[in-house]
Every structure is written in C-alpha cells, then in structure tokens.
Amino acid sequence: MEDEKRIGVYICHCGLNIAGTVDVEELAQYAAALPNVVVSRDYRYLCSDPGQDLLKNDIKELGLNRVVVASCSPRMHEHTFRKACQAAGLNPYLYEHANIREHCSWVHADKEQATQKAKDLLRAAVQRVHYHEPLEVREVPVNPNTLVVGAGIAGIEAALKIANGGHKVYLVEKEASIGGHMIQLDTTFPTLDCSECIMTPKMSEVGHHPNIELLAYSEVEEVSGSVGNFKVKVRKKARYVDEDKCIGCGICEQKCPWKVPSEFEVGLGKRGAVYIPFAQAIPNIATIDKDHCVYIQSEGKKCGACIKFCDAGAIDFEQRDQIVELEAGAIILATGYDVFDPSQIPQYGYRKYDNVITALEFERMTCASGPTSGTIRLKDGKTPRSAAIIHCVGSRDKNYCEYCSRICCMYALKHAHHLKEKTNADVYGLYIDMRCTGDGYEEFYKRVSEEGVIFIKGKVANVTDRAITEEEKGKLVVIAEDTLLGKMMRIPVDMVILCPAMIPRSDATDVARKFSITQKATGFFLERHAKLEPQATAVDGIFIAGCCQFPKDIPDSVSHGRAAAAAALELIDKGSVTTEAAISCVDETLCHGCGICEEICEFQAPRVVLKDGKRVSTVNEALCKGCGVCAVACPSGAMSIKHFTRDEIATMIEALTAVENG
Amino acid sequence: MAEFEPRIIAFACNWCTYAAADIAGTSRIQYPPNVRIIRVMCSGMVAPEHISLALENGADGVLVAGCHPGDCHYISGNLKADERFQMVSKVVSILGVESQRVRLKWIATSEGPVFAQTIKDMVNELKELGPSPFKESRSADRARPALALEDMLQETKAYYCLECSKCTSICPVARYDPSYSPRAMIENAVLGLGSENIHDKKLFSCLACYACSLRCPSDVDYPAFMRRTREMAFRSGEYGCPAHGGFLHSVTRLMSRSPYKQKRLGWLTGKYKVSDQSDTMFFVGCTPYFEPIFGYLGVRALDITEASLKILNSSGVEPMLLADEKCCGHDALWTGDTETFQRLAGHNTKLIKEAGTKKIVFSCPEGYRTLKLDYPAHGFELGCELQHISEFAAEKIEKGELKFKEFSKKVTYQDPCRLGRHLGVYDSPRKVLEAIPGLELIEMEKNRECALCCGTSAFTNCGLYSHEMRVDRLREAEASGAEILVTSCPKCQVHFECAMNNRSEEKGPDIDIEVVDLANLVAGALA
C-alpha cells in the first residue's frame, strides 16, 4: 500500500495573464484547504527555472507524492512540469494539470466568475490526482533505416540528407523515374535557372548513392508497427524489363509501333508502349506499360518488336509484381501534388479550344528538351502574337479550392517573361491579387512589368471564340473586368494559359489511411503543428515534406524536405524511443476473450490469445496509442485505459458538476 | 433570486476540441463561464456511463466534442464516439430528457470561434430549458442512514452458519472462480470483519441464483446477506466491476430520480390491442432500453415484449401498458442501491394502484420476483395478482383458449434463477412448450432446482467465471440434442448471446445453438 497522499498545488500567475482575472491568492488558499493538500503556492511564472525549482524543492523537502499545477494549457507546459517532477524523483504520471489560462482567465472577463471556475478546475485536478498511479515509460530501440515515399525534389532532398549522414534510406517512387514535377519544369523563378540543370545532378546522386536503395515504379502497400520500428510492404510493379540487363539505350521505344500520349509531356508528346519517360530518367530503365502493350494484351500472339530489337535481352514478359518487405525507424512522406483539372471550370474553355492550355503544358512547350524543342506555338504551328495568362484557376475559389495555391503568381510571371522573350507577343496577366512574397520575387514582378507585360486586376469571367468585332475574329476573347479602372474588358488573344491550383494527390486519402495520418479539410496532409512542427504528423515517426502538406515553391519544398530529414535523423541518432505510458491494460480475471477490443482497435494493439487454455486479450504495448476506444467497448470492464480510468473520469465529473456557494 | 446559470460538462478530445478551446483562449474569444472541460485523449474514450454520470450529478448539459470525421488522431475514434453517442441519445430520449441537454459536436483545432459559439448556444438553450431536475435529487441523496451489521446478521440468519461449506461447494461462481467463497464471506462478517467484505470486489460476483440457500442446513439466506452487505458497500462507494461500465445502473438511477415523462412506448403500433380500461396490466420492463443498448449483440429485446402482447391479445386480453412505468428496481436492489429501489418501487406502486389493476403479467422474471417479493417486503403492497407470461399462457392453454400450429423442433429449457429457484415456477413453462404440437422438449442434465444460472446478474461483476459458466451451460444445451435453447428471461438471452459473440481472429467457443425467448417461441407457434 502506498503511503498517505501528499499533494502539492502550484498556481501560476503567468504575469497578469492569469492573475489579472483570477484571484490567484484566493485560489491558493482554497486549494490549501482541500483534502491531502500539503502545500499550496502561487507564483509569477511557474514555467521559469525558479518556478520549477519551487516545485522540485517541495517534492524533496515536504515529501510530496502528488503534484498539481494550475497554469496555461497542458498542451503547452504539462510536459515541462512532468519533467520537473521526474527531476525531483517523482514519477511524472503522479502529476495533474489544470488549465486556468486558455480555458479560464483568457476567456472570461468577470473576476469573480473566473476565480470560481478556476477553483472548480483546480478542485477536479486535485481530486483526480489521488487516483493517478505511477506509469513506466519504456524505451524501444530505433531501426536506423528511413523510408522516403515520393522522389520529387522534397523527397530527394530528404533522402540525400539522411544518406549523406551515413544512414540507409529506402526511396520509393511510384513513377518509372524519380524527379517529380520539378524535372518537368523549364526554368525556375525568379532566377530563371534551368530546372533540369539543377535537378539532374541531384537525381544522379540518388541513383548512385551507396546508402540509398531506390525502389522506383513501386508503391507502398501496407504499413504496420510504430515509431522506431515500422514494417512496410512495398509493391514493386512489374516493368517487364530486367533491371539488371537493361542499359537504357532506348532502342525498344524507337521500335515499339504503339504510341500513346506521354504523361511526362502532359499529353503534348507521345511515348511508346515501352518507354523511358525522359532522357535523364533515373533509373534509366525501360518500362512496359501493360495497358497499352499489344504483346501483353494479345497474350503474346501479336507484336513482340521490343523482344526482337533488344540486344541486351532485357525484355521479360514473365516478370510479375514483387512484394518487398522493409523495416524502417522513420518514414517521410513526400508524395507531392496533382494539378487541378481546369475543364471543371467550363467557362475557361479548356479542352474546348485548342489554344487554351495549362501552365504545365506551357512549361513543356518552352522547355528546350520538350516536344516542340522550346518553340512556343499554337496548335496550327504559328507563333502566338498575343497571349493571356489567367491566374487563380480553381484556387481562391469557394467552388473549387478555397486556399491560395501560393506559387501560381510567380510561375505566371515566369511564363509572361518567356513569352515576351521568345515571341515578343502582347502578354496580358489577369490576376486577383499579385502575391510575390519570396526573396527576389517582388523584384522579378517589377522586371516583368518593365518588359511590357500588361497586368489587369480582375478575375476572368469567360473565354470565348465568339467574336463581336472584326478584331476578335479567329481569336480567343478573354472577358474580365479591370477592377482598377472599373471597366469591362474583352481581350482578343491567340493563346490562353491557365494557372491551375495545386491540389492534393488523387490518392491522398488512401495514402493517409495507409500511414494512419490525417488530412486537412483541403485534403493535404495535416501537420502536427501548423507553426512549430510543420514537418511532423500526429503519428510519431512519420514526417511529411513538400507539397503533400500544402502548395510550396522549390526553396520551401527543399527546406521542408531537409526539415523532415533532420527530424528523422534526430530519431535515428537518439537511438531509442519512449512508448506511450497511458495505454490500455487487461484485467485477465474479467476478460472473456470476446475480441470486441481486437475488432475495434485501428492499431491492432489488443489481440485475443490462448493462455492456459483460456481465451484472453493482451495489449501490445508498442502498438497501443492510448485512445481508450477499446476500454469503452469492453462489455465486462476488463479493459481499462491507464491515467483515464473510470474512477478518474468519474471523480472529475463529480468535482466539476458540484456547484459551490460563493 | 439570481439568474439560473447552467453547468455544462464538456468532454473534449485532446487533439481537436481541447485545442480549439485553447485557440479560443489565445484569441481571447469570450464565452460564458458555464462550461467545465474534461480533457480526454479521444472522443472515443467517452463512455456512455460518463455521459449518464454527468447527468446524474446534475450537469445541465453534456457536450461530447472531437475531431471532424476523417481527422481523428486515432483514425476512427470519433466515429466510434458517434456510434455510442447515438445509442446514448436514444436511451436519454426514452428517459424523456430534453435532447438539448446532451450533445455531440465536431470542433477542429482551428475552430476556436466555433467552440466559443457552441458554448454560447448551449448556455442560451439550457437557460431556456431551466435547471436539470437531477440536481436536486443529487443533494437529497447525500444523507443516508447507516445499516447495523448486527441487525443484518440476525435478519439473514448468518449467525447460524455451521461453516459446513455446502454453500461454497454448490456455488456456481466458486466452481469457476475458486477464490470466491460464500462461506468465507459469512465467516468474515460474523468475525466482525465486515469491512473486508465491503471492499472485496468479489462481493459483487454473487449471482443471487439461490443455489446455496436451497442447500443450507441452517437456513442462512446467503443472497439476502450478500444483498445487505452490498448495501453497506454501496454506501462506501463500492460497486464492484459493473458490466457495461455501470451504464445500466446509471440509467436506472436517472430514471428513479426523473420527473420527466418517459417515451418508452414509442415502439407500440396499432398491431397490438391495448386498453387503458383493462384490469390486466402488462409490465413492459427494461426492454425499450435494452433494445438500443444490446443492439450490438443482435438481440432485439422488444421482440419479447411484442410476442408477449401477441399472446395476451390471442387470449382475448387487451392489457393496459403504463406509459410511465419505471424499472422494477431489481438491479438497484441487488447492487445495494436501496435508495434507488425505494424510489422506483414507490413510483410503480402508485401508478399500479391508481390504475386499479387486478392482475399484472410479466415477460421478465426479475420484474416478477421484485414486485412479488421485494415490493411487499419494503412496504409496497400492490394488492393484485401477479403472473409470469408462462403461467398466463399455461392457464389459457388449459382452458383451451390458446391454440398452436405444428412446430417440429427439439428444444431445451433454461430455468431462469428468478423464476425457478426464487419463485418455484418450473412447470408452467414446460407445460406451455409441451402444448405445442410437434415440439420435443428435452431436459438438460442440470434442470429445475439444479439448473445452472446464465452466469451474470444485475449487470454487476461479469468476470471470466461468468463467461465460462455460460459457455458450459450452452454446451450442455447443445449436448442435449436440442436445436433451440428456450429461456424465459430477456437477460438470460442477452447473456447467452454475449457469450457466443466472438469478434477476434482467435477461434471462439464453437457453439451454435439458437437462443429464443419462450414468449417469442409461443407467439410464433400460435395458430
């Protein structure tokens, strides 16, 4: 039996943040009179070192075995005070926290009412701390390998940082080559660096790095385990090409008689049914697209040209998908983004008019290695003499994506510049607000303005080919109000470039589910803290990088990738993780082994096993997250959740419903 | 008098709603100080009994709040919370409590203003509703007279115990859980160690099956002794490890202290003939509450009620149903909560007397026992005849008023403890079954006085012993060669179905026998 409860109560003034509204001295006196309270103090800033010392000294000198702090939110400082308890030799779980700032002094102006509420919250905390039991935090070793999912610029950066740090990385990419969206771009704003030129060295480094095991054309199937020890199943899709034999010469694609629109060229060019997506692909291995391969579709009765022409004998139609099992201590998701499909907004005429194109299509068009070898041209081959660039297509629009897609203003300026540079066309930029917030961005805007691009502040209502004047004949007419002039504009142009929003990947929900992470209302992955932990997720050990979190430009994606890498390295270098202590536990004398807990748990923590011939549930402590769902579902009361037991909650309810006079 | 200030208990999930309330604070959004937040890790951690306990304690409103669907930190805890909340809402609405008092809302981290507005809205609505009526009863319950151990030992004849241990050797709980001993309990009490019994969780393991009393050479009424000891325990805040988190007990306490008119007859359709003028009453019992609570087991408790009405109607009886009948108080009495029992018994007695009832028919043996024995023992005289539906049917069959069609099945019969050993009703259910042409009644090895209990009682402890007992009983039923196990107690059915419920990958007890209530079987076989 434990000795008598000796509770210390500490009330923080938080300067005037609490003391300005709550009578802290009265509160301290009130607490002093509660059962088993040995000492009750108030102090200006408890989170300060002298504040924590107060508590530590009392634990030692007064023999406290329970501590209650009333201060800001436990989400802010519970950890601080638990650590202080631990430093003084008290189990950190013999601590309880009352939130009298965020939930009291800051939201109630009436001093008397706020003080009364603070008393209630404190009383409940003191009553509850009686029931707390010491809990042990266990240490589990961390597997030093990291899994990075997605090999765009963010994933590549993260993988390289970790690999250069001397740790193994598994880099999984679902496409046939790494590179992501960045390798599709022509130049990068505002410096106009050639995107390929800065990206390919990184890609090549990934391809040759001794610490990186690249799994391209692969997708994660299943994830289990928890921080420090994830088990991952990856599906390595069949390329029907022997990776060890293929030398990437490209003969097969040349000889392949079946051509389909190239994904890399966003439909502007064609590729073979067997193909290498682009010249600098990593790995430089051909892939057979089974949906379009006539040999596969005819079950080997037709074609087979690639087999004939491949000198290396790399074509292997017997190849099947492979499941590769990996173990990793940390996971970084850098799955990127999709581009909003502008045909959802019919008034912009995308896919209706030939010369309405997206910004990404324009990227490929201006790119020297692209299908037009960098020539900007209309569908009929002519050079455009005028062009309109429409900003915010789908973004900043309640009907589609409410958020600002962040990078569109800048690439729109870049496209305007290239249009001017390469065609000297009349260029109109139609924007809602011009957002140029990065280093050198505003200067770039100024430069492009000076190049003669005409900017019109107005959201485009319509793009039409119905001419009402002679001048408009044969042109696309962009209709918008110039809101600065208050004048309706009809601008006849040869080419319209749409700047569509960056949107979450179409499979983001599946991915989120696989990795047990959450999404925001927008569908992007939710970070643990929007400001302080943008690279972490709610799941320990799973980090996010790049545009899967929210639209980012390249420097932000790079930083985010490196931040995720640092977080993973922190975990690896520490070498061990502590597991959640407030988890479920089973009273085997009450358990029937019905398995309701097993069925309800999302983390496979409880399992019914046979013990001495009896069916009984056991909790895998490494998997349990402490959500308590099983404890509530258990019909016999065998399952309970530590730190949130029935008695603990019941005593809080009782304390908080009591209405005192005064 | 100062304006009424409602008190709201909000269960807020750590990751979303608690954080939203923090954001409301950081943004200095003012809202009324009526709310008291209890931080839970997940809204899925909020149990039905937490909500009912808050109501019992006089909370004017209860808010359960968590992450929006899809945003749960634990993937789907909020969806589980929603499922349970729907169940609790149904129960609360049957109790007649205004729906505005109990609320579920999704509030995301960023929605500080939504949190503040939710509290403002709730406060305004609750002010309009007025204070929770449970507040007053809570303070009234505080002072309870203490029981004298001495009196209790006299009353139950525990002093006469010979320590022969026949009770322990016949006790089904002791058979499956050797650490439990009725003899030791009595011995402790007689030696003046009553407080050890009180704080022993096993005190709540006794099934009150009366197997022991029938064997005791000194006529010690062990179940009564245990019930009186539980009274003392209850007063010291002990309640064992109640099954289903004690939610059913909490609902009973709420019902006993509730001024609300229940909505317990919502299921009643024109299909059944009932009459307010009838001098025969049908005691519906707990089935309207069991329906939502035990839906997850696939038990449709109201089917038993409906079947009973069909039997009554077929015999030409159009019974009266009480719109505001309350729990009979059986579970309250047997868990030591006499205060609640007295309130319920008082309420029901008054209604029954006002109705001028001459006869009450029960489908539940617990209600039957309680009104027949415990009401008069506590001074609640009903002054009318009481009958279990099996007795009613047996009588009608004898008079030739109930006719059956062919039903060729082998069945066996479970004697519920309350109907059998408590009240000695063994023959009527068997007569009824045998009257059905084609039906073959096979007895299990242990039957009548020797029948094995269904394993748990009054929703108190429901440990491994209870499960094993049920499994053994079901196996016995299966071994008899019967296709159907007939019981005549809705709780037996719930407990048996629970024992057969296996949701784990590990193979469960391989039992496959249909459990059917006598009323359902009889109603289905009516010509």
mmCIF file of N, CA, C and O in Angstrom, chain B residues 35-59:
data_model
loop_
_atom_site.group_PDB
_atom_site.id
_atom_site.type_symbol
_atom_site.label_atom_id
_atom_site.label_comp_id
_atom_site.label_asym_id
_atom_site.label_seq_id
_atom_site.Cartn_x
_atom_site.Cartn_y
_atom_site.Cartn_z
ATOM 1 N N VAL B 35 -19.010 26.402 -18.691
ATOM 2 C CA VAL B 35 -18.535 25.087 -19.129
ATOM 3 C C VAL B 35 -17.325 24.636 -18.313
ATOM 4 O O VAL B 35 -16.486 25.433 -17.921
ATOM 5 N N ARG B 36 -17.290 23.320 -18.045
ATOM 6 C CA ARG B 36 -16.121 22.723 -17.396
ATOM 7 C C ARG B 36 -15.650 21.608 -18.320
ATOM 8 O O ARG B 36 -16.400 20.661 -18.594
ATOM 9 N N ILE B 37 -14.422 21.753 -18.781
ATOM 10 C CA ILE B 37 -13.915 20.807 -19.774
ATOM 11 C C ILE B 37 -13.174 19.661 -19.114
ATOM 12 O O ILE B 37 -12.367 19.879 -18.219
ATOM 13 N N ILE B 38 -13.468 18.448 -19.558
ATOM 14 C CA ILE B 38 -12.686 17.288 -19.145
ATOM 15 C C ILE B 38 -11.895 16.840 -20.366
ATOM 16 O O ILE B 38 -12.481 16.517 -21.412
ATOM 17 N N ARG B 39 -10.577 16.868 -20.250
ATOM 18 C CA ARG B 39 -9.744 16.506 -21.391
ATOM 19 C C ARG B 39 -9.676 14.992 -21.512
ATOM 20 O O ARG B 39 -9.332 14.297 -20.561
ATOM 21 N N VAL B 40 -10.035 14.480 -22.672
ATOM 22 C CA VAL B 40 -9.870 13.052 -22.958
ATOM 23 C C VAL B 40 -8.945 12.951 -24.168
ATOM 24 O O VAL B 40 -8.835 13.903 -24.929
ATOM 25 N N MET B 41 -8.279 11.823 -24.320
ATOM 26 C CA MET B 41 -7.348 11.717 -25.443
ATOM 27 C C MET B 41 -8.109 11.657 -26.761
ATOM 28 O O MET B 41 -7.645 12.139 -27.774
ATOM 29 N N CYS B 42 -9.308 11.062 -26.714
ATOM 30 C CA CYS B 42 -10.079 10.895 -27.947
ATOM 31 C C CYS B 42 -11.548 10.911 -27.547
ATOM 32 O O CYS B 42 -11.891 10.443 -26.456
ATOM 33 N N SER B 43 -12.406 11.438 -28.419
ATOM 34 C CA SER B 43 -13.828 11.418 -28.078
ATOM 35 C C SER B 43 -14.307 9.968 -27.946
ATOM 36 O O SER B 43 -15.275 9.682 -27.252
ATOM 37 N N GLY B 44 -13.582 9.047 -28.599
ATOM 38 C CA GLY B 44 -13.913 7.628 -28.487
ATOM 39 C C GLY B 44 -13.625 7.076 -27.104
ATOM 40 O O GLY B 44 -13.955 5.935 -26.796
ATOM 41 N N MET B 45 -12.997 7.873 -26.260
ATOM 42 C CA MET B 45 -12.703 7.473 -24.891
ATOM 43 C C MET B 45 -13.902 7.784 -23.980
ATOM 44 O O MET B 45 -13.937 7.379 -22.821
ATOM 45 N N VAL B 46 -14.852 8.538 -24.504
ATOM 46 C CA VAL B 46 -16.001 8.920 -23.684
ATOM 47 C C VAL B 46 -17.001 7.768 -23.678
ATOM 48 O O VAL B 46 -17.535 7.388 -24.710
ATOM 49 N N ALA B 47 -17.210 7.209 -22.502
ATOM 50 C CA ALA B 47 -18.092 6.059 -22.383
ATOM 51 C C ALA B 47 -19.520 6.523 -22.120
ATOM 52 O O ALA B 47 -19.731 7.614 -21.591
ATOM 53 N N PRO B 48 -20.498 5.680 -22.476
ATOM 54 C CA PRO B 48 -21.895 6.048 -22.205
ATOM 55 C C PRO B 48 -22.102 6.442 -20.741
ATOM 56 O O PRO B 48 -22.817 7.399 -20.444
ATOM 57 N N GLU B 49 -21.435 5.696 -19.828
ATOM 58 C CA GLU B 49 -21.664 5.996 -18.419
ATOM 59 C C GLU B 49 -21.087 7.352 -18.023
ATOM 60 O O GLU B 49 -21.521 7.938 -17.041
ATOM 61 N N HIS B 50 -20.106 7.855 -18.765
ATOM 62 C CA HIS B 50 -19.603 9.190 -18.439
ATOM 63 C C HIS B 50 -20.695 10.226 -18.664
ATOM 64 O O HIS B 50 -20.870 11.153 -17.883
ATOM 65 N N ILE B 51 -21.412 10.040 -19.752
ATOM 66 C CA ILE B 51 -22.473 10.993 -20.091
ATOM 67 C C ILE B 51 -23.601 10.892 -19.058
ATOM 68 O O ILE B 51 -24.066 11.899 -18.523
ATOM 69 N N SER B 52 -23.997 9.647 -18.756
ATOM 70 C CA SER B 52 -25.112 9.493 -17.818
ATOM 71 C C SER B 52 -24.696 9.917 -16.406
ATOM 72 O O SER B 52 -25.489 10.477 -15.659
ATOM 73 N N LEU B 53 -23.423 9.688 -16.085
ATOM 74 C CA LEU B 53 -22.930 10.087 -14.768
ATOM 75 C C LEU B 53 -22.963 11.615 -14.622
ATOM 76 O O LEU B 53 -23.310 12.137 -13.554
ATOM 77 N N ALA B 54 -22.606 12.305 -15.689
ATOM 78 C CA ALA B 54 -22.643 13.767 -15.642
ATOM 79 C C ALA B 54 -24.081 14.235 -15.413
ATOM 80 O O ALA B 54 -24.332 15.136 -14.603
ATOM 81 N N LEU B 55 -25.028 13.589 -16.103
ATOM 82 C CA LEU B 55 -26.438 13.957 -15.912
ATOM 83 C C LEU B 55 -26.862 13.666 -14.477
ATOM 84 O O LEU B 55 -27.501 14.496 -13.826
ATOM 85 N N GLU B 56 -26.487 12.470 -14.005
ATOM 86 C CA GLU B 56 -26.838 12.095 -12.635
ATOM 87 C C GLU B 56 -26.319 13.098 -11.627
ATOM 88 O O GLU B 56 -26.957 13.380 -10.617
ATOM 89 N N ASN B 57 -25.130 13.602 -11.898
ATOM 90 C CA ASN B 57 -24.510 14.534 -10.971
ATOM 91 C C ASN B 57 -25.087 15.946 -11.103
ATOM 92 O O ASN B 57 -24.598 16.862 -10.459
ATOM 93 N N GLY B 58 -26.068 16.101 -11.966
ATOM 94 C CA GLY B 58 -26.750 17.382 -12.043
ATOM 95 C C GLY B 58 -26.234 18.317 -13.112
ATOM 96 O O GLY B 58 -26.577 19.500 -13.114
ATOM 97 N N ALA B 59 -25.391 17.808 -14.032
ATOM 98 C CA ALA B 59 -24.969 18.675 -15.138
ATOM 99 C C ALA B 59 -26.212 19.077 -15.921
ATOM 100 O O ALA B 59 -27.063 18.240 -16.206
#
